[in-house]
XYZ file of C-alpha atoms in Angstrom:
251
model
C -0.042 -0.064 0.369
C 1.415 3.692 -0.837
C 2.349 6.285 1.523
C 2.069 9.694 0.064
C 4.524 11.319 0.574
C 3.974 14.013 3.459
C 2.866 10.559 5.398
C 6.572 9.585 4.369
C 8.630 12.425 5.928
C 6.165 12.378 9.052
C 6.607 9.234 9.243
C 10.576 8.963 8.894
C 10.748 12.067 11.350
C 9.094 10.200 13.965
C 11.660 6.833 12.999
C 15.283 8.757 13.051
C 13.823 10.652 16.463
C 14.228 13.756 14.630
C 12.304 16.267 13.711
C 13.740 19.246 13.973
C 15.681 17.934 11.104
C 12.334 17.709 9.192
C 9.494 20.238 8.161
C 6.716 18.299 7.011
C 4.064 20.359 5.017
C 1.156 20.098 7.647
C 3.486 21.180 10.238
C 1.762 23.401 13.338
C 4.196 24.963 16.282
C 2.577 25.447 19.463
C 2.195 29.118 20.671
C 1.062 32.128 21.876
C -0.667 35.017 20.526
C -2.124 38.436 22.135
C -3.840 41.797 20.110
C -2.877 45.594 20.098
C -5.431 48.308 19.527
C -5.861 50.923 16.733
C -8.596 53.030 16.515
C -10.413 51.094 12.941
C -9.705 47.440 15.215
C -7.225 46.466 11.586
C -2.844 47.767 11.651
C -0.588 49.923 11.415
C 0.400 52.280 8.933
C 3.805 52.999 11.058
C 4.526 49.151 11.512
C 8.724 47.996 11.620
C 8.194 46.456 8.336
C 8.273 49.599 6.534
C 4.820 49.480 4.101
C 2.953 52.008 5.061
C -1.012 52.054 4.990
C -0.622 48.688 3.002
C 0.669 47.265 6.040
C -2.856 48.495 8.202
C -4.798 46.936 5.477
C -3.579 44.194 3.623
C -5.808 41.065 4.055
C -8.832 43.095 4.987
C -6.030 44.013 8.019
C -5.782 41.258 9.500
C -2.095 41.715 9.909
C 0.147 41.659 13.270
C 4.070 41.634 14.555
C 5.832 39.002 15.767
C 8.996 38.574 17.316
C 11.795 35.431 16.540
C 10.212 34.920 12.440
C 10.927 38.548 11.940
C 13.936 37.797 10.733
C 15.602 41.578 11.507
C 13.205 41.918 8.412
C 12.534 39.053 6.203
C 9.915 37.765 7.408
C 8.316 41.269 6.884
C 5.459 39.798 4.588
C 4.831 36.391 4.787
C 1.382 34.490 5.559
C 0.637 32.222 8.655
C -2.482 30.064 9.587
C -2.905 30.662 13.127
C -5.987 29.026 15.172
C -6.060 28.773 18.397
C -6.464 26.225 21.793
C -9.483 26.780 23.658
C -12.450 24.217 21.831
C -15.506 26.868 22.847
C -14.841 30.020 21.939
C -11.873 28.881 19.090
C -12.751 28.384 15.073
C -11.265 25.495 13.955
C -9.460 26.746 11.416
C -8.685 29.472 12.615
C -7.489 32.440 10.315
C -4.258 33.615 7.864
C -2.304 36.686 9.074
C -0.276 38.887 7.066
C 3.081 39.395 8.433
C 3.771 44.392 8.609
C 5.618 44.645 12.378
C 7.636 43.463 14.722
C 6.871 43.257 18.342
C 7.021 40.390 21.228
C 6.518 40.091 24.271
C 4.558 37.206 27.574
C 6.431 34.705 25.533
C 3.737 35.709 22.456
C 5.123 34.547 18.805
C 2.534 37.463 17.255
C 0.445 40.379 18.724
C -2.641 40.479 15.712
C -4.621 43.711 14.933
C -7.422 43.380 17.089
C -9.722 42.405 14.195
C -7.347 40.045 13.598
C -7.421 38.067 16.893
C -11.187 38.276 16.357
C -11.491 35.557 13.548
C -10.368 33.588 15.582
C -13.300 32.745 17.033
C -16.409 31.176 16.332
C -18.768 33.074 15.540
C -19.783 35.523 18.365
C -17.274 34.558 20.384
C -14.939 36.963 20.196
C -15.604 38.965 23.012
C -15.104 36.595 25.551
C -12.301 35.403 23.952
C -10.521 39.246 23.808
C -11.271 38.760 28.181
C -7.837 36.440 28.375
C -5.934 38.554 26.640
C -2.824 36.474 25.936
C -3.831 32.420 24.527
C -3.001 29.425 23.270
C -2.719 29.229 19.772
C -0.602 26.616 16.453
C 0.633 27.889 13.609
C 2.832 27.295 10.344
C 3.771 29.486 7.219
C 1.396 29.177 4.454
C 1.703 30.766 0.748
C 0.376 34.265 0.644
C -2.480 34.142 -2.351
C -3.801 37.715 -3.795
C -5.541 36.662 -7.008
C -5.288 39.089 -9.699
C -2.759 40.863 -8.147
C 0.959 41.194 -9.557
C 3.938 41.671 -7.345
C 4.096 46.221 -6.723
C 7.959 48.348 -6.764
C 6.567 51.046 -3.854
C 8.958 54.004 -4.492
C 9.493 54.235 -0.379
C 8.185 58.305 0.957
C 11.772 58.578 2.321
C 12.484 58.318 -1.154
C 14.003 61.776 -2.855
C 14.510 61.984 -6.921
C 17.028 61.522 -7.829
C 19.719 60.931 -5.449
C 17.705 58.421 -3.114
C 15.956 55.616 -3.889
C 14.035 53.348 -1.139
C 11.684 50.299 -2.128
C 9.717 47.696 -0.523
C 7.776 45.094 -2.791
C 4.014 44.921 -2.279
C 1.758 42.018 -2.363
C 4.081 39.399 -3.026
C 2.522 35.573 -3.218
C 4.063 31.970 -2.182
C 5.762 31.224 0.795
C 9.501 32.184 -0.272
C 11.619 34.722 1.105
C 12.984 38.274 -0.473
C 16.586 37.705 0.073
C 18.832 40.813 -1.830
C 17.544 42.719 -4.545
C 19.951 44.111 -6.986
C 20.280 47.386 -10.070
C 21.106 47.381 -12.860
C 24.176 49.851 -13.766
C 24.363 50.646 -17.815
C 27.728 52.413 -17.338
C 29.149 49.800 -16.372
C 27.091 46.627 -17.626
C 27.077 44.522 -13.740
C 24.683 44.747 -11.444
C 24.963 46.978 -8.033
C 23.590 45.997 -4.351
C 21.176 47.621 -2.576
C 21.376 47.675 1.818
C 19.011 46.390 3.559
C 17.703 49.598 5.276
C 15.546 47.961 7.317
C 11.794 45.950 6.929
C 11.028 44.317 3.786
C 13.226 48.206 2.834
C 15.337 48.267 0.806
C 17.942 51.773 -0.147
C 19.861 52.972 -2.461
C 21.708 56.368 -2.437
C 23.097 57.839 -5.782
C 20.354 55.346 -7.707
C 21.873 54.972 -11.322
C 19.388 57.135 -13.961
C 16.960 56.139 -16.425
C 14.637 52.704 -15.944
C 15.310 51.269 -13.414
C 15.444 47.360 -13.655
C 15.559 45.440 -10.645
C 16.999 41.338 -9.725
C 15.776 39.917 -6.678
C 17.011 36.773 -4.738
C 14.129 34.297 -4.363
C 15.027 31.988 -1.204
C 12.731 29.003 0.140
C 12.213 25.186 -0.012
C 12.740 24.959 -3.433
C 16.782 27.352 -2.974
C 17.662 29.648 -4.036
C 16.625 31.744 -7.601
C 17.184 35.438 -9.602
C 14.396 36.838 -10.726
C 15.758 40.017 -12.922
C 12.931 42.492 -14.145
C 14.104 45.305 -17.063
C 12.634 48.619 -16.822
C 10.323 47.852 -13.861
C 10.298 51.479 -12.831
C 10.310 54.799 -14.970
C 12.827 56.968 -14.809
C 11.050 59.859 -12.843
C 10.080 57.914 -10.000
C 8.206 59.048 -7.470
C 8.358 58.265 -3.926
C 5.276 57.174 -2.395
C 3.904 55.710 -5.624
C 4.154 51.905 -6.049
C 4.642 50.215 -9.496
C 3.776 47.216 -11.053
C 6.053 44.416 -12.040
C 3.914 42.574 -14.029
C 5.185 39.942 -12.093
C 4.438 37.563 -9.441
C 6.077 35.190 -7.126
C 3.442 31.497 -7.719
C 6.150 29.166 -4.716
């Protein structure tokens, strides 16, 4: 009788007693979660990832801050399924949260927006769940999904044309991380790495003139891969504007 590959992986983990070396797709991690308050119950535009307004309302405002999952900003934009562990109060499926901020405390891995925290609850049980303040949870990383949307490169508000360019990627689908971003230098015919400024923000002083061509390194379960996008940002870019890459990740 055949075994599905995911079951075979879990079987091997038990047999060799090395679960830390075996990662099955359906594995949950146990932790704790709490919530923070905003006037509208959504996220905050001043989160440590540098997403701005996107960090407030992406995923319907079901966003949150993480501690160790932040990974010096590499974890920004990642999606997780989170479900709490109080049977009478907690929905079976839980909710999907997008990481937009960094924060921790009280042994929590997630500090959810108030709206996101309410989505953990069964119908009409949110008030009872809020009364706990901190709840036990289990979570796993899941693919981000933005149907009908490409990745956008937003020119961060702190950018100053033409002397300083800072970028942040929005609507990145899939399970992978962005671990490097390069800009094409036409005069030297070479790629030059952007600096990881903070969170999900990459920057460069004195960027090349003309249309901006980028490549970024994608790291995940399939290893590492460079994605190259030519002339993805116009010559006269503007701070605060997000430009459609015409490209999306699916892994």
